Structure formats: structure tokens, C-alpha cells
Short mmCIF file of C-alpha atoms and ligand atoms in Angstrom, two decimals:
data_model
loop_
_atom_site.label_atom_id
_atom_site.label_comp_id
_atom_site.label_asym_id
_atom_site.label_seq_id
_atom_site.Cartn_x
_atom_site.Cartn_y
_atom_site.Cartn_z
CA UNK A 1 30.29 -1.33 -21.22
CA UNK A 2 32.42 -1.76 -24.53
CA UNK A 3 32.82 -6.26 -22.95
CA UNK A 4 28.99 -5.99 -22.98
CA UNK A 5 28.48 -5.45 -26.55
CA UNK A 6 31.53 -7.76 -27.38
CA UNK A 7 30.02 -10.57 -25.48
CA UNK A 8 26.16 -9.66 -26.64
CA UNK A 9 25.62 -13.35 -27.44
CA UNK A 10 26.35 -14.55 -24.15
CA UNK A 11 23.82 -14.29 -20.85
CA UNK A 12 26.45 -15.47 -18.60
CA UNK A 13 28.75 -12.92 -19.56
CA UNK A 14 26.91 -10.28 -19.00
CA UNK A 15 25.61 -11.34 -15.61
CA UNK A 16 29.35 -11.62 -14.50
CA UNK A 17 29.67 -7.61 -15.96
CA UNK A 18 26.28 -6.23 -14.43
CA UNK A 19 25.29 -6.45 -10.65
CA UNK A 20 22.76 -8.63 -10.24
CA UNK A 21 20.50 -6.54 -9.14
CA UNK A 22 20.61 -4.11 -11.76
CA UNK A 23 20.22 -6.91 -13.75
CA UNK A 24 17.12 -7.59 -12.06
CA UNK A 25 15.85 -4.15 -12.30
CA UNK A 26 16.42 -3.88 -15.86
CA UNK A 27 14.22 -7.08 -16.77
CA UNK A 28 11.90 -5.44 -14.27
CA UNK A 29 11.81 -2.30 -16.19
CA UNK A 30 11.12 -3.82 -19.69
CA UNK A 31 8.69 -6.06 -18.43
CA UNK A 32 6.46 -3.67 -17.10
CA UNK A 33 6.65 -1.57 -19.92
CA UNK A 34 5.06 -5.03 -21.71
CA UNK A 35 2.59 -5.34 -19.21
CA UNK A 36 1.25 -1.59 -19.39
CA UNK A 37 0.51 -2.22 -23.31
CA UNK A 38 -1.36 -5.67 -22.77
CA UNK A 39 -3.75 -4.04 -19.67
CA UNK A 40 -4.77 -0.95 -22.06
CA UNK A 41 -6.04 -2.72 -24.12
CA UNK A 42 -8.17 -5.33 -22.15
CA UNK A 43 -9.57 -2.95 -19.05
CA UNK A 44 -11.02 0.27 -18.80
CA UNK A 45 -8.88 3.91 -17.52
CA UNK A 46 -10.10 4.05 -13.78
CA UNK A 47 -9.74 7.24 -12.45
CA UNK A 48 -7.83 7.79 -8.63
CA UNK A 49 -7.72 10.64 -6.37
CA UNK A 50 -4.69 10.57 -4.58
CA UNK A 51 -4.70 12.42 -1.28
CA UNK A 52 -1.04 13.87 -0.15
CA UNK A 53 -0.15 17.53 1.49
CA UNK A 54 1.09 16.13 5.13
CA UNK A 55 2.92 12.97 6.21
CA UNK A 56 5.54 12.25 8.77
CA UNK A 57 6.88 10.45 5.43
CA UNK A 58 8.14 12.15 2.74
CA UNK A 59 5.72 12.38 0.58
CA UNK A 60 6.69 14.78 -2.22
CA UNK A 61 8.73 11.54 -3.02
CA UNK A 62 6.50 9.37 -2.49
CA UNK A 63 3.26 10.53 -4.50
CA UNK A 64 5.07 9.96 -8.00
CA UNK A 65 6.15 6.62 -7.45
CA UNK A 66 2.30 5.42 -6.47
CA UNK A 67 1.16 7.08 -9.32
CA UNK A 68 3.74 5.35 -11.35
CA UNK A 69 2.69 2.02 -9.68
CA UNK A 70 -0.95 2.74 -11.05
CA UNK A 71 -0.51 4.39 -14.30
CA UNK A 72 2.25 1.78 -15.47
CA UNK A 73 -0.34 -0.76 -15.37
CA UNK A 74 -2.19 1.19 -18.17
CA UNK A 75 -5.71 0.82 -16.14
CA UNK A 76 -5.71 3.83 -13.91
CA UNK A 77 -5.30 7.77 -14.33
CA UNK A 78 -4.39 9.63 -11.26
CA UNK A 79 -4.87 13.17 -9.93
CA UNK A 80 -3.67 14.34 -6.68
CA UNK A 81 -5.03 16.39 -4.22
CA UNK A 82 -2.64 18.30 -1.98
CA UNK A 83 -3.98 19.93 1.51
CA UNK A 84 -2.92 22.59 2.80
CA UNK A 85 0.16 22.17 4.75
CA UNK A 86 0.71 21.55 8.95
CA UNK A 87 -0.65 24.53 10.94
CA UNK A 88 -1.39 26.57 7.55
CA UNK A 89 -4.15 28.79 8.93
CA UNK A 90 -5.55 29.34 5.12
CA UNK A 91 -6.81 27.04 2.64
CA UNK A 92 -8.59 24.36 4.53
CA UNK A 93 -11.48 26.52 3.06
CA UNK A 94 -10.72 26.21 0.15
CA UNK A 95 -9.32 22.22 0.34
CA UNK A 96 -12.52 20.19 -0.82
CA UNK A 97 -11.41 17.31 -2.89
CA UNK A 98 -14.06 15.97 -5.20
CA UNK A 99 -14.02 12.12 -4.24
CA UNK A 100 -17.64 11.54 -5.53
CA UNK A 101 -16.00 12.21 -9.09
CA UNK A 102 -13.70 9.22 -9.17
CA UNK A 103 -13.66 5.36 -9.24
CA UNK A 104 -11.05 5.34 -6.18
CA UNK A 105 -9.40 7.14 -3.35
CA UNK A 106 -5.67 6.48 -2.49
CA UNK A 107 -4.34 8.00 0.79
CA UNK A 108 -0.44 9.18 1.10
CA UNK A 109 -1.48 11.32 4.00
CA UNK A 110 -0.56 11.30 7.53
CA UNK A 111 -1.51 14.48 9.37
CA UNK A 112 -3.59 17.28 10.73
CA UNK A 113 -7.55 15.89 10.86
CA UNK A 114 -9.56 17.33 7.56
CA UNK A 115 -12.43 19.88 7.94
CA UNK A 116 -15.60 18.76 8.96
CA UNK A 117 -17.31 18.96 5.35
CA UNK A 118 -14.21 17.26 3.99
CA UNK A 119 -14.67 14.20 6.48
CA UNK A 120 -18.09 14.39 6.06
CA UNK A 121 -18.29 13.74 2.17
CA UNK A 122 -14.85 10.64 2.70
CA UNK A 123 -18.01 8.89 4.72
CA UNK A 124 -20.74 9.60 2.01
CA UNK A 125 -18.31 8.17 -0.40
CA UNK A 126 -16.99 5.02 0.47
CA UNK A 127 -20.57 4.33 2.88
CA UNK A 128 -22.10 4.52 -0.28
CA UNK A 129 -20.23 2.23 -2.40
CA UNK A 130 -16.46 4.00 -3.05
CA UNK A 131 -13.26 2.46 -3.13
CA UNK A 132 -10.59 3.44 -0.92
CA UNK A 133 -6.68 2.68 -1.06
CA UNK A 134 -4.95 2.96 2.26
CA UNK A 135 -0.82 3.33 2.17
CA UNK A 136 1.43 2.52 4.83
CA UNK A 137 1.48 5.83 6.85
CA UNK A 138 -1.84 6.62 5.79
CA UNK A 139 -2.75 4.13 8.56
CA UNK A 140 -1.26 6.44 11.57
CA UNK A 141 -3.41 9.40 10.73
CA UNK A 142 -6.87 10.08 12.63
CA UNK A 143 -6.46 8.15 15.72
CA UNK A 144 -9.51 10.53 16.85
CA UNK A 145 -11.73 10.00 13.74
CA UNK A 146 -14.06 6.41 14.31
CA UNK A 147 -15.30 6.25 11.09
CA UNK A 148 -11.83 6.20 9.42
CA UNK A 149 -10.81 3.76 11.97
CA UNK A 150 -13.49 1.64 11.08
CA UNK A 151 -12.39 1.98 7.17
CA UNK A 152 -8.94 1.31 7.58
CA UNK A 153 -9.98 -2.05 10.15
CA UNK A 154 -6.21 -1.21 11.73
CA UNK A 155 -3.98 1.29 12.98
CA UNK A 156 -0.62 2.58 14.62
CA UNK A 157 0.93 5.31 16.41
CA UNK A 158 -1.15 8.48 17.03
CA UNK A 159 -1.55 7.36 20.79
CA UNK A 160 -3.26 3.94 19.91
CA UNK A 161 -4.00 1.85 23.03
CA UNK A 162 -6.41 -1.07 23.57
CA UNK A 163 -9.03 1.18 23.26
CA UNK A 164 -8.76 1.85 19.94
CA UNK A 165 -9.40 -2.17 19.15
CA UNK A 166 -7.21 -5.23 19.63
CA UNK A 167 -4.07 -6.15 18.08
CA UNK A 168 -4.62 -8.57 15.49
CA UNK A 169 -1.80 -11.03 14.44
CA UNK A 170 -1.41 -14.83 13.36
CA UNK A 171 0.34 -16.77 15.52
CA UNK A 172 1.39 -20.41 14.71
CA UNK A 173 -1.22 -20.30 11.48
CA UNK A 174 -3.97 -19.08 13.62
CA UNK A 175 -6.01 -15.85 13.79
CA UNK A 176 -5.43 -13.43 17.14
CA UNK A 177 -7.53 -10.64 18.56
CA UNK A 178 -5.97 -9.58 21.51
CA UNK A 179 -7.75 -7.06 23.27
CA UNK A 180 -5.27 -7.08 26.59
CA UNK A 181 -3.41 -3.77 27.34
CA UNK A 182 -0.62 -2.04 25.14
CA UNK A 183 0.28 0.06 22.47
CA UNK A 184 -0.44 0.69 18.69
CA UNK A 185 1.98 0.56 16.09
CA UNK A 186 5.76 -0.45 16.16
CA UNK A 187 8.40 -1.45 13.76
CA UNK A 188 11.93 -2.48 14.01
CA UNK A 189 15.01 -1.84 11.38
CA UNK A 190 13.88 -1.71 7.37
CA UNK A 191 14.62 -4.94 5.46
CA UNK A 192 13.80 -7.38 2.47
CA UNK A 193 11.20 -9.36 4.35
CA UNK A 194 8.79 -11.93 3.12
CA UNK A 195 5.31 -11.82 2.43
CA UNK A 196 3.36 -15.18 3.22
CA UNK A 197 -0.05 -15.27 1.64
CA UNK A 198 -2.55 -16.28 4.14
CA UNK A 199 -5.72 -15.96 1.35
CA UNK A 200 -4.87 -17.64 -1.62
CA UNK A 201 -7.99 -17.97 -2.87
CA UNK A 202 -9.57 -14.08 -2.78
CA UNK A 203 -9.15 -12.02 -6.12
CA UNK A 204 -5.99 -10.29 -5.27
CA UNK A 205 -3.70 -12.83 -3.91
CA UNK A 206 -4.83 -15.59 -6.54
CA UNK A 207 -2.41 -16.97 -8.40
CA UNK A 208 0.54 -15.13 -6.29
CA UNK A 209 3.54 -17.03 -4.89
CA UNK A 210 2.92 -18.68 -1.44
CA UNK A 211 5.53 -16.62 -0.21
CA UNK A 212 7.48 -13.83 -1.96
CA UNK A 213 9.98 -11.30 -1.10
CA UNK A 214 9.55 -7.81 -0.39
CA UNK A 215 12.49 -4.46 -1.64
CA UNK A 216 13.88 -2.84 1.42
CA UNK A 217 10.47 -1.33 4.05
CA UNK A 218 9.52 -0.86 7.67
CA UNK A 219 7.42 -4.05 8.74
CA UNK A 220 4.58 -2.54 10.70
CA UNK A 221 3.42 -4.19 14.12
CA UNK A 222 1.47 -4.33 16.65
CA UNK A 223 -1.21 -2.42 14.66
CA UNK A 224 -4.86 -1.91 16.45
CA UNK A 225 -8.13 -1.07 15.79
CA UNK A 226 -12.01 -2.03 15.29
CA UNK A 227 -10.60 -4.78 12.18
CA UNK A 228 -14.69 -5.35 11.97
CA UNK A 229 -15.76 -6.83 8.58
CA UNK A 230 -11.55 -7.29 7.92
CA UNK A 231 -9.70 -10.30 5.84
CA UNK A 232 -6.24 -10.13 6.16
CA UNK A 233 -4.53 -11.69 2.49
CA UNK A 234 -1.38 -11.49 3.70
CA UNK A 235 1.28 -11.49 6.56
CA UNK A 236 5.05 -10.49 7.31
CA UNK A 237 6.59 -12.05 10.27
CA UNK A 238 8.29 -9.40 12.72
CA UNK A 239 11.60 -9.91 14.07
CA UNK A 240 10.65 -7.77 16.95
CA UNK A 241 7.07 -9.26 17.80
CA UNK A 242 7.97 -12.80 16.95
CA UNK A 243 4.53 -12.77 15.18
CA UNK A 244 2.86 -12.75 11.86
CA UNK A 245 2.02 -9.07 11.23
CA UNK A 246 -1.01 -8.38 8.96
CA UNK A 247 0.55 -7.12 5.68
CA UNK A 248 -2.29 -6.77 3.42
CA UNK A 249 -6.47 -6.58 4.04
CA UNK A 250 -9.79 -5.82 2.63
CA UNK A 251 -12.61 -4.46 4.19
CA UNK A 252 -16.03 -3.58 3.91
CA UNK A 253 -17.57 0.08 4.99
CA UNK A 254 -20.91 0.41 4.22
CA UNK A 255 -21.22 -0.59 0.41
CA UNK A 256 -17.64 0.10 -0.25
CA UNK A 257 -14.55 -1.42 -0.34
CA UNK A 258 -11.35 -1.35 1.03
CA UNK A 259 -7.84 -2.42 0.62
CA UNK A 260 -5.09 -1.54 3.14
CA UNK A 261 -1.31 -2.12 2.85
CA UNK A 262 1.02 -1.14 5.61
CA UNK A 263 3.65 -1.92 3.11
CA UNK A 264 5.39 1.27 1.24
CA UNK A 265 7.85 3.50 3.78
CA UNK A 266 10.07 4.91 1.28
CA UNK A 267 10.11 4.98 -2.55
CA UNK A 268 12.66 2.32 -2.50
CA UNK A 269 10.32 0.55 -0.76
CA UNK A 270 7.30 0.90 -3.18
CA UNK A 271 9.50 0.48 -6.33
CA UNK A 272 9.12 -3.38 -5.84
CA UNK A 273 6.89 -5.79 -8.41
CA UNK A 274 4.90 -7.11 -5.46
CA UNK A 275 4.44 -3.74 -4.35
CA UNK A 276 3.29 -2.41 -7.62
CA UNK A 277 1.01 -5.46 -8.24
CA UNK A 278 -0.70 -5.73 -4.64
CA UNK A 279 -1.86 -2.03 -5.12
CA UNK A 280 -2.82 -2.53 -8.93
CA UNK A 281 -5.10 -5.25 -7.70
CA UNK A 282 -5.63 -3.95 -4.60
CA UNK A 283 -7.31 -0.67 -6.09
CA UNK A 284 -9.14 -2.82 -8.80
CA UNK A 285 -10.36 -4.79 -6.30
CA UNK A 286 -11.38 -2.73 -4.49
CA UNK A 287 -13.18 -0.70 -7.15
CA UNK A 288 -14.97 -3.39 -9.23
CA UNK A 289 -14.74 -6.33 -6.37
CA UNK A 290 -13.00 -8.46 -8.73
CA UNK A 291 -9.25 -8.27 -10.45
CA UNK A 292 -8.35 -8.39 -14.28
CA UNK A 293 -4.95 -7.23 -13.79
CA UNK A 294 -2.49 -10.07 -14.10
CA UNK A 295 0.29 -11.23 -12.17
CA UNK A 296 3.30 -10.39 -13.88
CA UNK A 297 6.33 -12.80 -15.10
CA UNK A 298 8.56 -9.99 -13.13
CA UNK A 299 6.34 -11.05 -9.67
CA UNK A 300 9.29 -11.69 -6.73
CA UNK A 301 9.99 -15.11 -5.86
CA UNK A 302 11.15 -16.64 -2.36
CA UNK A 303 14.44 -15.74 -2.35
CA UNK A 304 14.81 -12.56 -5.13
CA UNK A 305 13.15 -9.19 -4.52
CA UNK A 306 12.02 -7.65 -7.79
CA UNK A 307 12.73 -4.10 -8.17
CA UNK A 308 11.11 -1.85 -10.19
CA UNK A 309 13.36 0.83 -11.93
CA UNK A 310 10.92 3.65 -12.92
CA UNK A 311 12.17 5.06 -16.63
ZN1 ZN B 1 7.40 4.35 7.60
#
């Protein structure tokens, strides 16, 4: 450390004494520190339940970073909402989140199906105009429950087949729906991959690289499901597909709105700028049908994932 301060006048020097990306991830750091400041003051606090308890993921880990991801940004507040946990015979009673209280719903939960009542009110809220946030995992749960399916547009895992919907990829630049036989939900070895923007022009891709490059996640594919009143924004190709995996949509449900990333395994994975700034967007999209929140100078490029270090 002592060369550092010896050389303080000197970029270069420092970048031969730091690793790069530590480097990287302390621009990161500062930056969105900058960025929280400028959004208080220009948008109003939206408030977001977050939904954990059960996931195949782990999610105790997890649940901080996304609120991190939203809170940083200085335009959301979140509370969470744990369930009960897998084959707990006692407090599903008691487990009735209060979704009709806040702007937006986030989902970091992969498990058992909710009780009736709690299903039942999800519906009433997004049907009637709510927003909901749907996180990597968070796609696998409720292979059973239509309505969800029909929310989230895709799926994987849970026993998925061709009758859950078709696959949906991009091949060559075009659109497929391929309703032939096969499973749902795959994904080969974790790795920086890029994301290729297929919508430039909808709220929450404009103004985003073409194609920028993603921290260290599982690259979901061959997920299925209805994908009715679906727009995908954004796609990852798959090593083990050979395809262009869908990597980020919106969706309509009734008179709310949707956005669903499949990005966001691991905390490693979600402590990425174009991680953070897809679900900033993505929730105030999908809130308010437009986006305020700006693209940050610390966005990833082609070639350089931009990690977020969380203070
Ligand atoms: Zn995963």
C-alpha cells in the first residue's frame, strides 16, 4: 500500500499495484454511491415487498444484495417477507404478506406452493394493476400454478414439458416458439457471458450498450411456458443450446406489469452494474411503465464486466 500513496499522482502506477479488477470494483463502488445521491433527489421512495423463506438458492445471501441493488439507487425502500420454511407444518396461517400495500413485488423464492388466500390476493394484485419483479430462481417455482405461469411468460425445471408452453429462443436474429417435445429449464457451467439487447428502443434497455458483459451467473435455457403478451429486451447466447436464450422480458397480466430476469444465481452474480441497473429499471418500469433511473457511467462494456463491491 505504502507505493500507492508514493505514486498518488500517477494512474498507471497504481493500476500496475492493484488488480484490475479491484480496480474496477472500486470505481464501481464510488460511482454508485454518486448515483444514489443524484436519484433521491429527482424520483420518488417506491416501496418493494420482497418475497424470500424457500429457494433451492441460497437465499439468506441473496435477499441483501437485491435489496442493496434497489436501495443504492436511492428510489426504492424494501421490506421482506419470509415464509415459513419447507415442510414447516405452522405458520402458513399466519404467512399473509400485504402486497396491496406496496408499489412492487420482487420474488427470491423458489419453493413449496403458497396458501390458497395468499395466491389468491398475488392475482388480485398484479390483475389489477401491480408490479411484479421476477429473479432468476423465482422462475422454477409453481410449475402447477397457471396464473403465475402466465405472469412470469417463462419457466424451468419443476417438471416443465411442452405442455407447460413452448420454448422460446432467437435463432439467427429471429423470434422462435417451439412447441415440439422436451424439457424446461437447463443451464451449463457459470460464466461472464454477454448480454445482446434485442429491444433497444423500450424504456429499460434505452440507451444501454448493444451488447455488454455480464459478472460470473448460470445462463438459463431452454425455458417454457405460456410467454403470452411477452417482449423479450434482451438475450444471452448458450454454449450448450447454441441459441439466443431470453435474458430479460416484460409482460402484461391483467393491468399490471411485469419484468422477469433469469439473470442473478449467486450474489456474485447479482453484484454486477448491469445487474443492478436492469432490476432498478426493471422494477420502475414495471411500476410506473416508464424509467427515470439513468444508466450509469459504471454500466459494463463489451469486453469488461462491472462489479459492484457493496460497502
Ligand atoms: Zn441458479
Amino acid at each position: 500500500m505504502e507505493a500507492i500513496i508514493t505514486n498518488t499522482g500517477s494512474m498507471k502506477n497504481v493500476r500496475r499495484l492493484l488488480p484490475l479488477s479491484l480496480l474496477a470494483g472500486l470505481l464501481t463502488a464510488s460511482l454508485w454511491l454518486g448515483q444514489a445521491a443524484k436519484n433521491e433527489e429527482a424520483a420518488k421512495v417506491y416501496k418493494v415487498l420482497l418475497i424470500d423463506g424457500q429457494n433451492n438458492h441460497k437465499w439468506k445471501v441473496t435477499t441483501p444484495v437485491l435489496e442493496h441493488a434497489l436501495e443504492s439507487s436511492g428510489c426504492f425502500e424494501v421490506d421482506v417477507s419470509t415464509s415459513p420454511e419447507q415442510k414447516a407444518t405452522e405458520g402458513w396461517d399466519e404467512w399473509r404478506p400485504a402486497f396491496s400495500e406496496y408499489d412492487a413485488v420482487l420474488s427470491n423464492y423458489n419453493g413449496e406452493l403458497w396458501p390458497d388466500p395468499v395466491r389468491e390476493a398475488f392475482e388480485a394484485y398484479v390483475k389489477g394493476g401491480g408490479a411484479f419483479v421476477v429473479v432468476h430462481a423465482a422462475d422454477n417455482s409453481f410449475p402447477e400454478w397457471r396464473e403465475y405461469n402466465e405472469m412470469i411468460g417463462l419457466g424451468g425445471w419443476g417438471r416443465r414439458t411442452e405442455r407447460h408452453g413452448p420454448y422460446v429462443y432467437y435463432k439467427d436474429g429471429e423470434l422462435v416458439r417451439d412447441a415440439s417435445a422436451g424439457r424446461g429449464g437447463s443451464h451449463g457451467k457459470q460464466w461472464e457471458f454477454p448480454v445482446e439487447i434485442v429491444d433497444p428502443e423500450h424504456p429499460i434497455t434505452k440507451g444501454m450498450p448493444k451488447t455488454w458483459k455480464h459478472t460470473k451467473d448460470e445462463l438459463y435455457s431452454q425455458l417454457r411456458g405460456p410467454a403470452k403478451n411477452m417482449k423479450i429486451l434482451a438475450t444471452s447466447p448458450s454454449k450448450a443450446t447454441k441459441r439466443d436464450e431470453p435474458m430479460m422480458m416484460v409482460l402484461e397480466y391483467g393491468k399490471g406489469r411485469v419484468f422477469h430476469t433469469p439473470m442473478g444465481h449467486a450474489d456474485y452474480s447479482m453484484q454486477c452494474a448491469g445487474f443492478y441497473t436492469t432490476l432498478q429499471r426493471g422494477t420502475e418500469w414495471a411500476i410506473t411503465g416508464g424509467v427515470t433511473i439513468p444508466i450509469p457511467d459504471a454500466f459494463p462494456q463489451a469486453e469488461e464486466v462491472s462489479p459492484v463491491v457493496i460497502p
